[in-house]
């Protein structure tokens, strides 16, 4: 089955630093990847849609300068949380799919803690 | 407008008894529907999917779901709960080509010994 690898699984950083999270589709090419944020006991909140070779599309209320997304290849998308603050602490999950109407395949998530 | 409503935020069953997690949807298009499971601090794993073929869909780990257009429902069932089924379950709608996925709010399933 399709596998999406997300790294790191857990990261702790100091306020003001930047953190990069990688999302890789291991056995298929993903023209579109998605980044979600999940608060405790809540559903996933779509942050942005990442398209290979073009700029990401951000959801309303998501700061594009704060959450930098790069989709450098058909198998890799990265999310960089810039100048992180404690309120950015959350669980971030990426997902990818082969094509429209195909199921999403999710990474295992990254637990970000900003101290 | 498209939406997904999971009717129960929390369901508790005893091990060995049936599981029913309810999901209703609203879509102007012929929907694709999915059920995902999430264990703590993990990503989401696909349980099953409906994409306009058979209305009764069988998934992994003994789960199945039935698409009922007349009731706009896609409830998830399992005949006999196992302790390892305790997790968060999400019903997800893909309503149109190129559209975003719409997530339900999730149902937490607890399984008592």
GROMACS .gro file of C-alpha atoms in nm:
model
  228
    1UNK     CA    1   0.000   0.000   0.000
    2UNK     CA    2   0.094   0.361  -0.038
    3UNK     CA    3   0.318   0.497   0.230
    4UNK     CA    4   0.377   0.854   0.332
    5UNK     CA    5   0.675   0.922   0.554
    6UNK     CA    6   0.681   1.228   0.778
    7UNK     CA    7   0.987   1.341   0.967
    8UNK     CA    8   1.056   1.422   1.244
    9UNK     CA    9   0.788   1.258   1.455
   10UNK     CA   10   0.858   1.485   1.748
   11UNK     CA   11   1.050   1.809   1.784
   12UNK     CA   12   1.107   2.054   2.064
   13UNK     CA   13   1.243   2.395   1.979
   14UNK     CA   14   1.296   2.729   2.143
   15UNK     CA   15   1.080   3.027   2.075
   16UNK     CA   16   1.206   3.227   1.778
   17UNK     CA   17   1.371   2.940   1.596
   18UNK     CA   18   1.249   2.771   1.279
   19UNK     CA   19   1.154   2.410   1.231
   20UNK     CA   20   1.129   2.212   0.907
   21UNK     CA   21   0.903   1.912   0.867
   22UNK     CA   22   0.940   1.678   0.571
   23UNK     CA   23   0.672   1.474   0.400
   24UNK     CA   24   0.763   1.210   0.146
   25UNK     CA   25   0.549   0.980  -0.062
   26UNK     CA   26   0.754   0.662  -0.075
   27UNK     CA   27   0.595   0.455  -0.348
   28UNK     CA   28   0.393   0.692  -0.561
   29UNK     CA   29   0.415   1.034  -0.717
   30UNK     CA   30   0.198   1.292  -0.548
   31UNK     CA   31   0.123   1.600  -0.750
   32UNK     CA   32  -0.067   1.734  -0.452
   33UNK     CA   33   0.015   1.716  -0.084
   34UNK     CA   34  -0.179   1.862   0.203
   35UNK     CA   35  -0.073   1.997   0.540
   36UNK     CA   36  -0.301   1.978   0.840
   37UNK     CA   37  -0.288   2.096   1.196
   38UNK     CA   38  -0.466   1.912   1.471
   39UNK     CA   39  -0.544   2.042   1.816
   40UNK     CA   40  -0.610   1.798   2.103
   41UNK     CA   41  -0.940   1.617   2.075
   42UNK     CA   42  -1.024   1.797   1.752
   43UNK     CA   43  -1.046   1.715   1.386
   44UNK     CA   44  -0.786   1.803   1.129
   45UNK     CA   45  -0.766   2.160   1.009
   46UNK     CA   46  -0.640   2.203   0.655
   47UNK     CA   47  -0.360   2.459   0.647
   48UNK     CA   48  -0.252   2.450   0.285
   49UNK     CA   49  -0.248   2.256  -0.036
   50UNK     CA   50   0.094   2.198  -0.181
   51UNK     CA   51   0.131   2.154  -0.556
   52UNK     CA   52   0.453   2.036  -0.714
   53UNK     CA   53   0.630   2.314  -0.894
   54UNK     CA   54   0.398   2.592  -0.789
   55UNK     CA   55   0.311   2.801  -0.488
   56UNK     CA   56   0.106   2.649  -0.214
   57UNK     CA   57  -0.254   2.748  -0.165
   58UNK     CA   58  -0.318   2.855   0.192
   59UNK     CA   59  -0.645   2.837   0.377
   60UNK     CA   60  -0.800   3.148   0.514
   61UNK     CA   61  -0.637   3.255   0.837
   62UNK     CA   62  -0.313   3.064   0.782
   63UNK     CA   63  -0.009   3.291   0.761
   64UNK     CA   64   0.189   3.196   0.455
   65UNK     CA   65   0.499   3.378   0.580
   66UNK     CA   66   0.485   3.184   0.903
   67UNK     CA   67   0.421   2.844   0.753
   68UNK     CA   68   0.644   2.812   0.448
   69UNK     CA   69   0.561   2.525   0.217
   70UNK     CA   70   0.784   2.395  -0.055
   71UNK     CA   71   0.689   2.114  -0.290
   72UNK     CA   72   1.022   2.055  -0.456
   73UNK     CA   73   0.946   1.726  -0.626
   74UNK     CA   74   0.666   1.480  -0.687
   75UNK     CA   75   0.762   1.293  -0.373
   76UNK     CA   76   0.863   1.563  -0.127
   77UNK     CA   77   0.692   1.855   0.040
   78UNK     CA   78   0.826   2.049   0.336
   79UNK     CA   79   0.660   2.271   0.594
   80UNK     CA   80   0.879   2.521   0.774
   81UNK     CA   81   0.742   2.689   1.083
   82UNK     CA   82   0.934   3.015   1.098
   83UNK     CA   83   1.005   3.209   1.416
   84UNK     CA   84   0.808   2.959   1.615
   85UNK     CA   85   0.614   3.064   1.922
   86UNK     CA   86   0.449   2.854   2.194
   87UNK     CA   87   0.110   2.897   2.029
   88UNK     CA   88   0.247   2.713   1.726
   89UNK     CA   89   0.282   2.401   1.939
   90UNK     CA   90   0.056   2.143   1.782
   91UNK     CA   91   0.036   1.817   1.591
   92UNK     CA   92   0.108   1.866   1.220
   93UNK     CA   93   0.011   1.601   0.969
   94UNK     CA   94   0.083   1.577   0.599
   95UNK     CA   95  -0.099   1.373   0.342
   96UNK     CA   96  -0.070   1.290  -0.025
   97UNK     CA   97  -0.278   1.130  -0.294
   98UNK     CA   98  -0.217   0.997  -0.640
   99UNK     CA   99  -0.507   1.174  -0.807
  100UNK     CA  100  -0.839   1.338  -0.746
  101UNK     CA  101  -1.087   1.105  -0.575
  102UNK     CA  102  -0.805   0.878  -0.461
  103UNK     CA  103  -0.787   0.830  -0.086
  104UNK     CA  104  -0.547   1.043   0.107
  105UNK     CA  105  -0.250   0.869   0.262
  106UNK     CA  106  -0.126   1.029   0.578
  107UNK     CA  107   0.207   1.063   0.745
  108UNK     CA  108   0.238   0.974   1.112
  109UNK     CA  109   0.241   1.336   1.215
  110UNK     CA  110   0.489   1.564   1.388
  111UNK     CA  111   0.440   1.677   1.747
  112UNK     CA  112   0.587   2.026   1.769
  113UNK     CA  113   0.652   2.178   2.109
  114UNK     CA  114   0.782   2.533   2.127
  115UNK     CA  115   0.928   2.633   2.463
  116UNK     CA  116  -2.271   2.310   0.025
  117UNK     CA  117  -2.081   2.009   0.140
  118UNK     CA  118  -2.057   1.886   0.494
  119UNK     CA  119  -1.995   1.584   0.708
  120UNK     CA  120  -2.156   1.525   1.045
  121UNK     CA  121  -2.045   1.256   1.282
  122UNK     CA  122  -2.338   1.219   1.512
  123UNK     CA  123  -2.149   1.099   1.820
  124UNK     CA  124  -1.836   1.256   1.962
  125UNK     CA  125  -1.778   0.953   2.182
  126UNK     CA  126  -1.896   0.592   2.167
  127UNK     CA  127  -1.824   0.332   2.432
  128UNK     CA  128  -1.876  -0.041   2.379
  129UNK     CA  129  -1.775  -0.359   2.552
  130UNK     CA  130  -1.526  -0.592   2.392
  131UNK     CA  131  -1.702  -0.844   2.169
  132UNK     CA  132  -2.011  -0.629   2.112
  133UNK     CA  133  -2.103  -0.454   1.786
  134UNK     CA  134  -1.972  -0.112   1.692
  135UNK     CA  135  -2.175   0.156   1.514
  136UNK     CA  136  -2.022   0.493   1.431
  137UNK     CA  137  -2.262   0.725   1.254
  138UNK     CA  138  -2.186   0.963   0.970
  139UNK     CA  139  -2.419   1.180   0.763
  140UNK     CA  140  -2.312   1.386   0.468
  141UNK     CA  141  -2.437   1.661   0.245
  142UNK     CA  142  -2.309   1.703  -0.108
  143UNK     CA  143  -2.433   1.846  -0.436
  144UNK     CA  144  -2.212   1.602  -0.622
  145UNK     CA  145  -2.179   1.227  -0.627
  146UNK     CA  146  -1.958   1.187  -0.326
  147UNK     CA  147  -1.662   0.975  -0.245
  148UNK     CA  148  -1.660   0.886   0.121
  149UNK     CA  149  -1.390   0.749   0.344
  150UNK     CA  150  -1.345   0.630   0.699
  151UNK     CA  151  -1.009   0.680   0.866
  152UNK     CA  152  -0.882   0.570   1.206
  153UNK     CA  153  -0.630   0.759   1.416
  154UNK     CA  154  -0.449   0.614   1.714
  155UNK     CA  155  -0.295   0.855   1.966
  156UNK     CA  156  -0.011   1.065   1.828
  157UNK     CA  157  -0.033   0.894   1.493
  158UNK     CA  158  -0.145   0.986   1.145
  159UNK     CA  159  -0.467   0.863   0.991
  160UNK     CA  160  -0.504   0.518   0.844
  161UNK     CA  161  -0.760   0.444   0.573
  162UNK     CA  162  -1.019   0.189   0.683
  163UNK     CA  163  -1.238   0.185   0.375
  164UNK     CA  164  -1.367   0.395   0.087
  165UNK     CA  165  -1.685   0.437  -0.116
  166UNK     CA  166  -1.646   0.559  -0.473
  167UNK     CA  167  -1.984   0.487  -0.641
  168UNK     CA  168  -1.936   0.115  -0.684
  169UNK     CA  169  -2.091  -0.126  -0.435
  170UNK     CA  170  -2.288   0.047  -0.161
  171UNK     CA  171  -2.167  -0.197   0.103
  172UNK     CA  172  -1.798  -0.145   0.146
  173UNK     CA  173  -1.571  -0.379   0.336
  174UNK     CA  174  -1.256  -0.247   0.490
  175UNK     CA  175  -0.967  -0.359   0.700
  176UNK     CA  176  -0.985  -0.506   1.050
  177UNK     CA  177  -1.341  -0.629   1.004
  178UNK     CA  178  -1.499  -0.289   0.951
  179UNK     CA  179  -1.758  -0.217   0.689
  180UNK     CA  180  -1.980   0.074   0.592
  181UNK     CA  181  -2.296   0.109   0.390
  182UNK     CA  182  -2.363   0.404   0.163
  183UNK     CA  183  -2.731   0.501   0.176
  184UNK     CA  184  -2.810   0.781  -0.062
  185UNK     CA  185  -3.170   0.813   0.053
  186UNK     CA  186  -3.054   0.871   0.408
  187UNK     CA  187  -2.732   1.055   0.312
  188UNK     CA  188  -2.550   0.828   0.553
  189UNK     CA  189  -2.230   0.628   0.559
  190UNK     CA  190  -2.225   0.456   0.896
  191UNK     CA  191  -1.929   0.245   1.003
  192UNK     CA  192  -1.991  -0.092   1.167
  193UNK     CA  193  -1.805  -0.387   1.307
  194UNK     CA  194  -1.971  -0.702   1.442
  195UNK     CA  195  -1.741  -0.750   1.737
  196UNK     CA  196  -1.522  -0.485   1.898
  197UNK     CA  197  -1.165  -0.555   1.996
  198UNK     CA  198  -0.961  -0.364   2.250
  199UNK     CA  199  -0.726  -0.253   1.973
  200UNK     CA  200  -1.016  -0.076   1.800
  201UNK     CA  201  -1.010   0.198   2.063
  202UNK     CA  202  -0.913   0.510   1.867
  203UNK     CA  203  -1.049   0.820   1.696
  204UNK     CA  204  -1.248   0.767   1.378
  205UNK     CA  205  -1.304   1.023   1.105
  206UNK     CA  206  -1.562   1.021   0.828
  207UNK     CA  207  -1.435   1.213   0.525
  208UNK     CA  208  -1.612   1.343   0.216
  209UNK     CA  209  -1.469   1.422  -0.124
  210UNK     CA  210  -1.751   1.594  -0.300
  211UNK     CA  211  -1.618   1.705  -0.632
  212UNK     CA  212  -1.318   1.670  -0.855
  213UNK     CA  213  -1.034   1.880  -0.732
  214UNK     CA  214  -1.226   1.966  -0.422
  215UNK     CA  215  -1.094   1.964  -0.073
  216UNK     CA  216  -1.168   1.681   0.159
  217UNK     CA  217  -1.422   1.757   0.425
  218UNK     CA  218  -1.354   1.597   0.762
  219UNK     CA  219  -1.608   1.511   1.024
  220UNK     CA  220  -1.536   1.613   1.379
  221UNK     CA  221  -1.436   1.265   1.477
  222UNK     CA  222  -1.577   0.997   1.705
  223UNK     CA  223  -1.374   0.860   1.988
  224UNK     CA  224  -1.434   0.489   2.033
  225UNK     CA  225  -1.367   0.337   2.372
  226UNK     CA  226  -1.370  -0.039   2.422
  227UNK     CA  227  -1.422  -0.176   2.770
  228UNK     CA  228  -1.292  -0.518   2.868
   0.00000   0.00000   0.00000
